[in-house]
Coordinates of C-alpha atoms and ligand atoms in Angstrom, one line a residue:
M1 CA 174.3 180.0 77.2
H2 CA 171.1 181.2 78.9
S3 CA 168.0 181.0 76.8
I4 CA 165.8 184.2 76.4
E5 CA 162.9 182.7 78.5
S6 CA 165.2 181.8 81.4
A7 CA 166.6 185.4 81.5
A8 CA 163.2 187.0 81.4
P9 CA 161.5 187.5 84.8
A10 CA 159.1 184.6 85.6
A11 CA 155.3 185.4 85.3
R12 CA 153.6 186.2 88.6
N13 CA 150.2 184.8 89.7
E14 CA 147.4 186.6 91.6
H15 CA 149.3 185.8 94.9
G16 CA 152.3 187.6 93.5
R17 CA 154.3 184.2 93.2
S18 CA 156.1 183.0 90.1
S19 CA 155.1 179.6 88.6
I20 CA 158.2 178.0 90.2
E21 CA 157.4 179.4 93.5
D22 CA 153.8 178.4 93.1
A23 CA 154.9 174.8 92.3
L24 CA 157.2 174.7 95.4
W25 CA 154.4 176.2 97.5
R26 CA 152.0 173.5 96.4
R27 CA 154.5 170.7 97.0
A28 CA 155.1 172.1 100.5
L29 CA 151.5 172.2 101.2
A30 CA 151.0 168.6 99.9
N31 CA 153.6 167.5 102.6
P32 CA 151.7 167.2 105.9
L33 CA 154.7 168.2 108.0
A34 CA 155.4 171.3 106.0
R35 CA 151.7 172.2 106.0
G36 CA 151.7 171.9 109.8
Y37 CA 154.5 174.4 110.1
V38 CA 152.9 176.8 107.7
I39 CA 149.6 176.6 109.7
A40 CA 151.6 177.3 112.9
L41 CA 153.3 180.3 111.3
F42 CA 150.0 181.6 110.1
F43 CA 148.1 181.3 113.4
V44 CA 151.0 182.5 115.6
A45 CA 151.7 185.5 113.2
S46 CA 148.0 186.4 113.2
A47 CA 147.9 186.1 117.1
L48 CA 151.0 188.2 117.3
L49 CA 149.6 191.0 115.1
V50 CA 146.2 191.1 116.8
T51 CA 147.8 191.1 120.2
L52 CA 150.3 193.9 119.4
F53 CA 147.3 195.9 118.4
L54 CA 145.2 194.9 121.4
Q55 CA 148.1 195.4 123.9
R56 CA 147.6 199.2 123.7
F57 CA 144.3 198.8 125.5
F58 CA 145.5 196.4 128.3
Q59 CA 147.9 197.1 131.2
Y60 CA 148.9 193.5 131.5
P61 CA 150.2 191.2 128.8
F62 CA 147.2 190.0 126.7
L63 CA 148.4 186.5 125.7
F64 CA 145.2 184.5 125.2
L65 CA 145.3 184.7 121.5
F66 CA 148.6 182.8 121.5
F67 CA 146.9 179.9 123.3
A68 CA 144.1 180.0 120.7
A69 CA 146.8 180.0 117.9
V70 CA 148.4 177.0 119.5
M71 CA 145.2 175.1 119.9
A72 CA 144.1 176.0 116.3
T73 CA 147.5 174.8 115.0
A74 CA 147.4 171.5 117.1
W75 CA 143.8 171.0 115.8
F76 CA 144.5 171.6 112.1
G77 CA 148.2 170.6 111.9
G78 CA 148.6 167.9 114.5
T79 CA 150.9 167.4 117.6
G80 CA 154.2 168.4 115.9
A81 CA 152.8 171.6 114.4
G82 CA 151.2 172.4 117.8
F83 CA 154.6 172.1 119.6
F84 CA 156.1 174.3 116.8
A85 CA 153.4 176.8 117.4
V86 CA 154.3 176.7 121.2
L87 CA 158.0 177.4 120.3
L88 CA 157.0 180.2 118.0
S89 CA 154.6 181.7 120.6
T90 CA 157.2 181.4 123.3
I91 CA 159.8 183.4 121.2
A92 CA 157.2 186.0 120.3
V93 CA 155.9 186.4 123.8
D94 CA 159.4 186.5 125.2
Y95 CA 160.5 189.1 122.6
F96 CA 157.5 191.3 122.7
F97 CA 155.6 191.0 125.9
V98 CA 158.0 189.8 128.6
P99 CA 160.4 192.5 130.1
P100 CA 163.0 193.5 129.0
F101 CA 161.0 194.0 125.8
H102 CA 162.5 193.4 122.3
S103 CA 165.0 191.1 123.9
F104 CA 165.1 187.3 124.3
A105 CA 166.3 187.7 127.9
V106 CA 163.9 187.1 130.7
N107 CA 163.8 189.0 133.9
A108 CA 164.2 186.9 137.0
T109 CA 160.9 188.4 138.3
D110 CA 158.9 187.4 135.2
G111 CA 160.6 184.0 134.9
A112 CA 157.7 182.2 136.7
Y113 CA 155.1 184.0 134.6
F114 CA 156.8 183.2 131.4
L115 CA 157.2 179.5 132.5
A116 CA 153.5 179.3 133.3
F117 CA 152.7 180.6 129.8
V118 CA 155.0 178.0 128.2
V119 CA 153.4 175.1 130.4
C120 CA 149.9 176.4 129.6
A121 CA 150.7 176.6 125.8
V122 CA 152.2 173.0 125.8
A123 CA 149.1 171.8 127.7
A124 CA 146.7 173.6 125.3
S125 CA 148.6 172.1 122.4
W126 CA 148.5 168.6 123.9
V127 CA 144.8 168.8 124.7
S128 CA 143.8 170.2 121.3
S129 CA 145.8 167.7 119.4
S130 CA 144.6 164.7 121.4
K131 CA 141.0 166.0 121.1
K132 CA 141.5 166.2 117.4
K133 CA 143.1 162.7 117.4
D134 CA 140.0 161.3 119.2
Q135 CA 137.7 163.0 116.9
A136 CA 139.7 161.7 113.9
Q137 CA 139.5 158.1 115.4
L138 CA 135.8 158.5 116.0
Q139 CA 135.2 159.7 112.5
E140 CA 137.3 156.8 111.2
A141 CA 135.2 154.3 113.1
R142 CA 132.1 156.0 111.9
D143 CA 133.4 155.8 108.3
R144 CA 134.2 152.1 108.8
L145 CA 130.8 151.5 110.2
E146 CA 129.1 153.2 107.3
V147 CA 131.1 151.2 104.8
R148 CA 130.1 148.0 106.7
V149 CA 126.5 149.0 106.7
A150 CA 126.7 149.9 103.0
E151 CA 128.2 146.4 102.4
R152 CA 125.6 144.6 104.5
T153 CA 122.8 146.5 102.8
A154 CA 124.1 145.6 99.4
A155 CA 124.4 142.0 100.4
L156 CA 120.9 142.0 101.8
E157 CA 119.5 143.6 98.7
R158 CA 121.4 141.0 96.6
S159 CA 119.9 138.1 98.6
N160 CA 116.4 139.7 98.6
A161 CA 116.7 140.0 94.8
E162 CA 117.8 136.4 94.5
L163 CA 114.9 135.4 96.8
R164 CA 112.4 137.3 94.7
Q165 CA 113.8 135.7 91.6
R166 CA 113.5 132.2 93.1
E167 CA 110.0 132.9 94.3
Q168 CA 109.1 134.0 90.7
Q169 CA 110.6 130.9 89.3
L170 CA 108.6 128.8 91.8
I171 CA 105.4 130.6 90.9
L172 CA 106.2 130.1 87.2
L173 CA 106.8 126.4 87.9
T174 CA 103.5 126.0 89.7
E175 CA 101.8 127.7 86.8
V176 CA 103.3 125.6 84.0
I177 CA 103.0 122.2 85.7
P178 CA 100.1 120.3 84.2
Q179 CA 98.6 119.8 87.7
Q180 CA 96.2 121.8 89.9
I181 CA 98.2 123.0 92.9
W182 CA 97.0 124.5 96.2
R183 CA 98.4 125.6 99.5
G184 CA 96.8 125.8 102.9
A185 CA 97.8 127.7 106.1
A186 CA 98.8 125.8 109.3
D187 CA 95.1 126.0 110.4
G188 CA 94.0 124.3 107.1
S189 CA 92.4 127.3 105.3
I190 CA 93.4 127.5 101.6
D191 CA 95.4 130.5 100.8
Y192 CA 96.8 129.9 97.3
C193 CA 95.6 128.1 94.2
N194 CA 97.5 128.1 91.0
Q195 CA 96.0 129.5 87.8
R196 CA 95.2 126.0 86.4
L197 CA 93.0 125.3 89.4
L198 CA 91.4 128.7 89.1
D199 CA 90.8 128.4 85.4
Y200 CA 89.1 124.9 86.0
V201 CA 86.7 126.3 88.7
G202 CA 86.3 129.6 86.8
R203 CA 86.7 131.6 90.0
T204 CA 89.2 134.1 91.4
M205 CA 91.5 133.4 94.3
K206 CA 89.3 135.6 96.6
E207 CA 86.3 133.3 95.7
V208 CA 88.0 130.1 96.8
R209 CA 90.0 131.4 99.7
G210 CA 89.5 129.8 103.2
E211 CA 86.1 128.4 103.8
R212 CA 84.8 129.3 100.4
F213 CA 86.9 126.5 98.9
M214 CA 84.1 124.1 100.1
E215 CA 81.7 125.8 97.7
I216 CA 83.5 124.2 94.7
I217 CA 83.2 120.7 96.3
H218 CA 80.2 118.5 95.5
P219 CA 77.7 118.8 98.4
E220 CA 77.8 115.0 98.9
D221 CA 81.6 114.9 99.2
R222 CA 82.0 117.9 101.6
G223 CA 81.3 115.9 104.8
S224 CA 83.9 113.2 104.0
L225 CA 86.5 115.7 102.7
R226 CA 86.2 117.9 105.8
Q227 CA 86.5 114.8 108.0
S228 CA 89.8 113.5 106.4
W229 CA 91.2 117.1 106.1
E230 CA 90.5 117.6 109.9
R231 CA 92.1 114.2 110.6
A232 CA 95.2 115.1 108.6
L233 CA 95.5 118.5 110.4
S234 CA 95.3 117.0 113.9
S235 CA 97.7 114.2 113.1
S236 CA 100.1 116.2 110.8
L237 CA 100.1 113.2 108.5
P238 CA 99.9 113.5 104.6
F239 CA 96.3 113.8 103.4
E240 CA 94.6 111.9 100.6
G241 CA 91.1 111.9 99.2
E242 CA 88.7 111.8 96.3
F243 CA 86.1 114.2 95.7
R244 CA 84.1 115.9 92.8
V245 CA 84.9 119.5 92.0
C246 CA 82.6 121.8 90.2
G247 CA 84.0 123.2 86.9
A248 CA 83.5 126.6 85.4
G249 CA 80.6 125.3 83.4
G250 CA 78.8 123.8 86.4
Q251 CA 79.8 120.2 85.6
Y252 CA 81.5 118.0 88.2
R253 CA 84.7 116.0 87.7
S254 CA 86.4 113.6 90.0
F255 CA 89.7 114.6 91.5
F256 CA 92.3 112.8 93.5
T257 CA 94.0 115.1 96.0
R258 CA 97.2 114.6 98.0
G259 CA 98.6 117.1 100.5
V260 CA 101.7 117.2 102.7
P261 CA 102.6 119.3 105.6
L262 CA 105.6 121.6 105.5
Q263 CA 107.1 121.4 108.9
E264 CA 109.8 123.2 111.0
A265 CA 112.5 121.1 112.7
T266 CA 110.4 121.3 115.9
G267 CA 107.6 119.6 114.1
N268 CA 105.5 122.8 113.9
I269 CA 103.4 122.9 110.7
L270 CA 104.1 126.1 108.6
S271 CA 101.8 125.3 105.7
W272 CA 100.3 122.5 103.6
Y273 CA 101.0 121.9 99.9
G274 CA 98.9 119.7 97.7
T275 CA 97.9 118.7 94.2
N276 CA 94.6 117.7 92.6
T277 CA 94.7 115.2 89.8
D278 CA 91.7 114.8 87.4
I279 CA 90.7 111.2 87.6
E280 CA 87.3 111.6 85.9
E281 CA 88.3 109.3 82.9
L282 CA 89.5 106.7 85.3
K283 CA 86.4 107.0 87.4
S284 CA 84.1 106.7 84.5
A285 CA 85.9 103.7 83.1
E286 CA 85.7 102.2 86.6
R287 CA 82.0 103.0 86.8
A288 CA 81.5 101.5 83.3
L289 CA 83.3 98.3 84.5
M290 CA 81.3 98.1 87.6
R291 CA 78.1 98.5 85.6
T292 CA 79.1 95.8 83.2
Q293 CA 80.2 93.5 86.1
A294 CA 76.8 94.1 87.9
E295 CA 75.0 93.5 84.7
L296 CA 77.0 90.4 84.1
A297 CA 76.3 89.1 87.6
Y298 CA 72.7 89.8 87.1
L299 CA 72.6 88.1 83.7
S300 CA 74.5 85.1 84.9
R301 CA 72.0 84.8 87.7
V302 CA 69.1 85.1 85.2
L303 CA 70.9 82.7 82.8
T304 CA 71.6 80.2 85.5
M305 CA 68.0 80.4 86.7
G306 CA 66.7 80.2 83.1
E307 CA 68.8 77.2 82.2
L308 CA 67.8 75.6 85.4
T309 CA 64.2 76.3 84.8
A310 CA 64.4 75.0 81.3
S311 CA 66.2 71.8 82.3
I312 CA 63.8 71.3 85.2
A313 CA 60.8 71.9 82.9
H314 CA 62.2 69.4 80.4
E315 CA 63.1 66.7 83.0
V316 CA 59.8 67.1 85.0
N317 CA 57.6 67.4 81.8
Q318 CA 58.0 63.7 80.9
P319 CA 56.8 62.3 84.2
L320 CA 54.1 64.9 84.5
T321 CA 52.8 64.2 81.0
A322 CA 52.8 60.5 82.0
V323 CA 51.0 61.4 85.3
V324 CA 48.3 63.2 83.3
A325 CA 47.9 60.5 80.8
F326 CA 47.6 57.8 83.4
G327 CA 45.3 60.0 85.4
N328 CA 42.9 60.2 82.4
A329 CA 43.2 56.5 81.7
C330 CA 42.4 55.8 85.4
L331 CA 39.3 58.0 85.1
E332 CA 38.3 56.1 82.0
W333 CA 38.7 52.6 83.6
L334 CA 36.7 53.8 86.6
S335 CA 34.0 55.3 84.5
A336 CA 33.5 52.2 82.3
D337 CA 30.5 50.0 83.0
P338 CA 31.4 47.9 84.9
P339 CA 34.5 49.9 86.1
N340 CA 37.8 48.0 85.5
L341 CA 39.2 48.4 88.9
E342 CA 42.3 46.2 88.1
E343 CA 43.4 48.5 85.2
A344 CA 42.5 51.7 87.3
R345 CA 44.7 50.3 90.1
L346 CA 47.6 49.8 87.6
A347 CA 47.1 53.3 86.2
A348 CA 47.1 54.8 89.8
G349 CA 50.3 52.8 90.4
R350 CA 52.0 54.3 87.3
I351 CA 50.8 57.8 88.5
I352 CA 52.6 57.3 91.8
K353 CA 55.7 55.9 90.0
D354 CA 55.9 59.0 87.7
G355 CA 55.2 61.3 90.7
A356 CA 58.1 59.8 92.5
R357 CA 60.2 60.1 89.3
A358 CA 59.5 63.9 89.2
G359 CA 60.5 64.2 92.9
A360 CA 63.7 62.3 92.2
I361 CA 64.5 64.7 89.4
I362 CA 64.1 67.7 91.8
A363 CA 66.3 65.9 94.4
R364 CA 68.9 65.3 91.7
I365 CA 69.0 69.0 90.7
R366 CA 69.4 69.8 94.4
A367 CA 72.2 67.3 94.7
L368 CA 74.0 68.9 91.7
F369 CA 75.0 71.7 94.1
Q370 CA 76.2 69.3 96.7
K371 CA 78.4 67.3 94.4
E372 CA 80.8 70.0 93.4
R373 CA 83.4 69.4 96.0
A374 CA 86.4 69.6 93.7
A375 CA 86.6 73.4 93.5
K376 CA 87.0 73.9 97.2
S377 CA 90.0 76.0 98.5
Q378 CA 91.2 77.9 101.5
L379 CA 89.1 81.1 101.6
D380 CA 89.0 84.4 103.3
M381 CA 85.4 85.3 103.2
N382 CA 86.2 89.0 104.0
D383 CA 88.0 89.1 100.6
V384 CA 85.0 87.4 98.9
I385 CA 82.6 89.9 100.3
Q386 CA 84.7 92.9 99.5
E387 CA 85.3 91.8 96.0
L388 CA 81.6 91.5 95.6
I389 CA 80.8 94.8 97.1
V390 CA 83.2 96.7 94.8
F391 CA 80.9 95.9 91.8
L392 CA 77.7 96.0 93.7
R393 CA 78.3 99.4 95.1
H394 CA 77.6 101.2 91.9
E395 CA 74.3 99.4 91.5
A396 CA 73.3 100.2 95.1
T397 CA 74.4 103.9 94.8
R398 CA 72.1 104.2 91.7
H399 CA 69.3 103.4 93.9
R400 CA 70.5 105.5 96.8
I401 CA 71.2 102.5 98.9
S402 CA 74.4 102.3 101.0
I403 CA 76.2 99.1 101.6
Q404 CA 78.1 99.1 104.9
T405 CA 80.5 96.4 106.0
D406 CA 81.6 95.4 109.5
L407 CA 84.2 92.7 108.8
D408 CA 86.1 91.0 111.6
P409 CA 89.8 91.6 110.7
G410 CA 90.7 88.3 112.5
L411 CA 88.2 86.2 110.6
S412 CA 89.2 82.5 110.3
Q413 CA 89.8 81.0 106.9
I414 CA 87.5 78.3 105.7
K415 CA 87.7 75.6 103.0
G416 CA 85.0 76.3 100.3
D417 CA 84.0 76.9 96.8
R418 CA 84.7 80.6 96.1
V419 CA 82.2 80.9 93.2
Q420 CA 79.4 79.2 95.0
L421 CA 79.8 81.1 98.3
Q422 CA 80.1 84.4 96.3
Q423 CA 76.8 83.3 94.7
V424 CA 75.2 82.9 98.1
V425 CA 76.4 86.4 99.3
L426 CA 75.4 87.9 96.0
N427 CA 71.9 86.4 96.3
L428 CA 71.5 87.6 99.9
I429 CA 72.7 91.2 99.0
M430 CA 70.5 91.3 95.8
N431 CA 67.5 90.1 97.8
A432 CA 68.3 92.9 100.4
I433 CA 68.4 95.5 97.7
D434 CA 65.2 94.3 96.2
A435 CA 63.5 94.5 99.7
L436 CA 64.8 98.1 100.2
L437 CA 63.4 99.1 96.8
E438 CA 60.0 97.9 97.8
A439 CA 60.1 99.5 101.2
A440 CA 59.1 103.1 102.0
T441 CA 61.8 103.5 104.5
C442 CA 64.1 106.6 104.3
Q443 CA 67.3 105.0 105.6
K444 CA 68.1 102.4 102.8
E445 CA 71.1 100.5 104.2
V446 CA 72.5 97.0 103.8
L447 CA 75.0 95.9 106.4
V448 CA 77.3 92.9 105.8
R449 CA 79.0 91.5 108.8
S450 CA 81.4 88.7 109.4
R451 CA 82.3 87.0 112.7
N452 CA 84.1 84.1 114.0
E453 CA 81.8 81.4 115.3
N454 CA 82.2 79.3 118.5
P455 CA 83.9 76.9 118.7
T456 CA 85.2 77.1 115.1
G457 CA 84.0 78.4 111.8
I458 CA 82.5 81.7 110.6
R459 CA 79.2 83.5 110.4
I460 CA 78.1 85.9 107.6
V461 CA 75.2 88.2 108.3
V462 CA 73.3 90.3 105.7
E463 CA 71.0 92.8 107.3
D464 CA 68.6 95.2 105.6
S465 CA 66.1 97.8 106.7
G466 CA 63.6 96.7 103.9
A467 CA 60.0 95.5 104.0
G468 CA 61.0 92.2 105.8
F469 CA 58.9 89.1 105.6
S470 CA 55.8 87.9 107.5
P471 CA 56.2 85.0 110.0
E472 CA 53.7 82.8 107.9
I473 CA 56.3 82.7 104.9
A474 CA 59.4 82.6 107.1
E475 CA 60.2 78.9 106.3
K476 CA 58.5 78.9 102.8
I477 CA 60.9 81.4 101.4
F478 CA 63.6 78.7 101.2
N479 CA 61.3 76.4 99.1
P480 CA 62.1 76.1 95.5
F481 CA 60.0 78.4 93.2
F482 CA 58.6 80.3 96.2
T483 CA 58.6 84.1 95.3
T484 CA 56.6 87.2 96.3
K485 CA 58.2 89.2 93.4
S486 CA 56.3 89.7 90.2
E487 CA 59.6 88.9 88.2
G488 CA 61.0 86.5 90.8
I489 CA 62.0 82.9 90.2
G490 CA 62.0 81.7 93.7
M491 CA 65.2 79.7 93.4
G492 CA 67.9 82.1 94.9
L493 CA 67.4 81.1 98.6
S494 CA 66.7 77.4 97.8
I495 CA 70.0 77.2 95.8
S496 CA 71.8 79.2 98.4
R497 CA 70.7 76.9 101.2
S498 CA 71.9 73.9 99.1
I499 CA 75.3 75.5 98.6
V500 CA 75.6 76.4 102.3
E501 CA 74.5 72.9 103.4
S502 CA 77.0 71.3 100.9
H503 CA 79.6 73.2 102.9
Q504 CA 78.2 71.6 106.1
G505 CA 76.8 75.0 107.1
R506 CA 73.4 76.4 108.0
L507 CA 71.4 79.3 106.3
W508 CA 68.4 80.8 108.0
A509 CA 66.6 84.1 108.3
V510 CA 65.0 86.1 111.1
P511 CA 63.1 89.4 111.1
R512 CA 65.1 92.4 112.1
P513 CA 63.8 93.9 115.4
S514 CA 63.9 97.5 114.1
G515 CA 62.3 96.4 110.8
G516 CA 63.7 94.5 107.8
S517 CA 65.4 91.1 107.8
I518 CA 68.5 89.4 108.8
F519 CA 69.8 86.5 106.6
Q520 CA 72.7 84.6 108.0
F521 CA 74.8 81.5 107.3
T522 CA 77.5 79.7 109.2
I523 CA 80.4 77.6 107.6
P524 CA 82.5 75.4 109.9
E525 CA 86.3 75.8 109.6
E526 CA 87.0 72.4 108.2
T527 CA 84.5 71.2 105.6
Ligands
ADP1 P1 63.4 85.6 94.4 O1 64.4 86.6 94.8 O2 63.4 85.2 92.9 O3 62.0 85.9 94.8 P2 64.5 84.0 96.4 O4 64.6 82.5 96.7 O5 65.8 84.7 96.4 O6 63.8 84.2 95.1 O7 63.6 84.6 97.5 C1 62.4 84.1 97.8 C2 61.5 85.1 98.6 O8 62.1 85.3 99.9 C3 61.4 86.4 98.0 O9 60.4 86.5 96.9 C4 61.0 87.2 99.2 O10 59.6 87.2 99.4 C5 61.7 86.6 100.3 N1 62.9 87.3 100.6 C6 64.1 87.0 100.2 N2 65.0 87.9 100.7 C7 64.3 88.8 101.4 C8 64.6 90.0 102.2 N3 65.9 90.4 102.3 N4 63.6 90.6 102.7 C9 62.3 90.2 102.6 N5 62.0 89.1 102.0 C10 63.0 88.4 101.4

């Protein structure tokens, strides 16, 4: 039984087709082969209609539009559809335009013309379809290229974003690290400082960039900093140094800086990275320690001298009191009437005896220093000197005096008493400092030199540019209690000479040709 709907005529669309026809039509168009045939039919039919109309105006067969139809079909429908259009055109041309008209037969006279049309149509179809194919391939290659470019661009953007993120993290790291960080270009000019550094100096990046970085360094430290920085730049070796940096409030603090170069595989330097560590606490502790050591050294010197003076006074007092007493007695015997010459002679004899006793006491004290042989050990005098200078330097800097050393790295070792020889060098340097304090010279410098002595042994020289000493007192200065200083004791050089002599050495002084004095002593290698 048929349903009412199936019996009723199907609804027509705007093209006058039923919905079933419409669906079939759509499916046909979806199939590329079928679409090609439809295109061929359309173009050839259009060419036929227009040619039939135009033929009225021409004497000869006007067939160009069929070539156009074939080419257009091959272009839009592909090679198969192109050949189908050639077939249709051949049939249409044969039927309508090649005598006998309205017949598929071909006159022998028009055979060649007809064949030429067919060959030309096939050629037009082939040219058009291959052109189209080339263009399609070109388009495809272009599309593939575009996809590639898009992929590459996306990858590049991704890696750029990652790079930016990493850079951001790095900057964050340099900002949170409890350290001052800086970066220098390959030529050494500073081009980045982290916020911690900028906060400390209270300046903007622009105000510390390049040469302006030197403005935050203590003027006295700029020369040495510039020197070691230039040395690092020319040698490409890590850079280290200590200098004072001016804080936001104008106060200076000491910093230890360390910089390393970032190099390419070829060794070419790209930039320098470095950190500044605040060592102010350490420095002030070190300064306090040095001050204490210097004070201690001074105190021990004074104490030693004080003790010595007291014991000398005590020891010498007895014979001197006796000398005075016998002197008085002698005078009394002589002023008696008649003078008692025998008693006076006896008293004078006692005076001589007690005088000799006082001399013996002094000799014994001098001998004290020569008796201490037990503490002798193998010594490197360079070490002894450097150890001393460490704690004397602060005292010297306080008086704007510079202590320079010129120590022979191949200095022979000697056998000696470390404490005693240190005492000698300490005495000589302290005397040099005293002489410089008295002098009006502008270049206040002490130079300590060490050299090997021929054939064996060593020589230590302490030179200063101070007031010097006059030739008249040149030998007296080594006498006990000889001093030209208001608070001097006059025992330093005398004791020092005793110590040096107890090491079988020699201590002497000469004026420095350019002003000042040179004190030097030698110690033989085996003592
Ligand atoms: P003090 O230092 O107590 O005077 P010293 O025995 O060390 O005792 O020195 C004796 C004297 O030698 C000094 O007072 C000074 O006149 C002289 N003297 C020592 N060292 C130097 C020096 N470097 N330059 C000039 N004179 C010196």
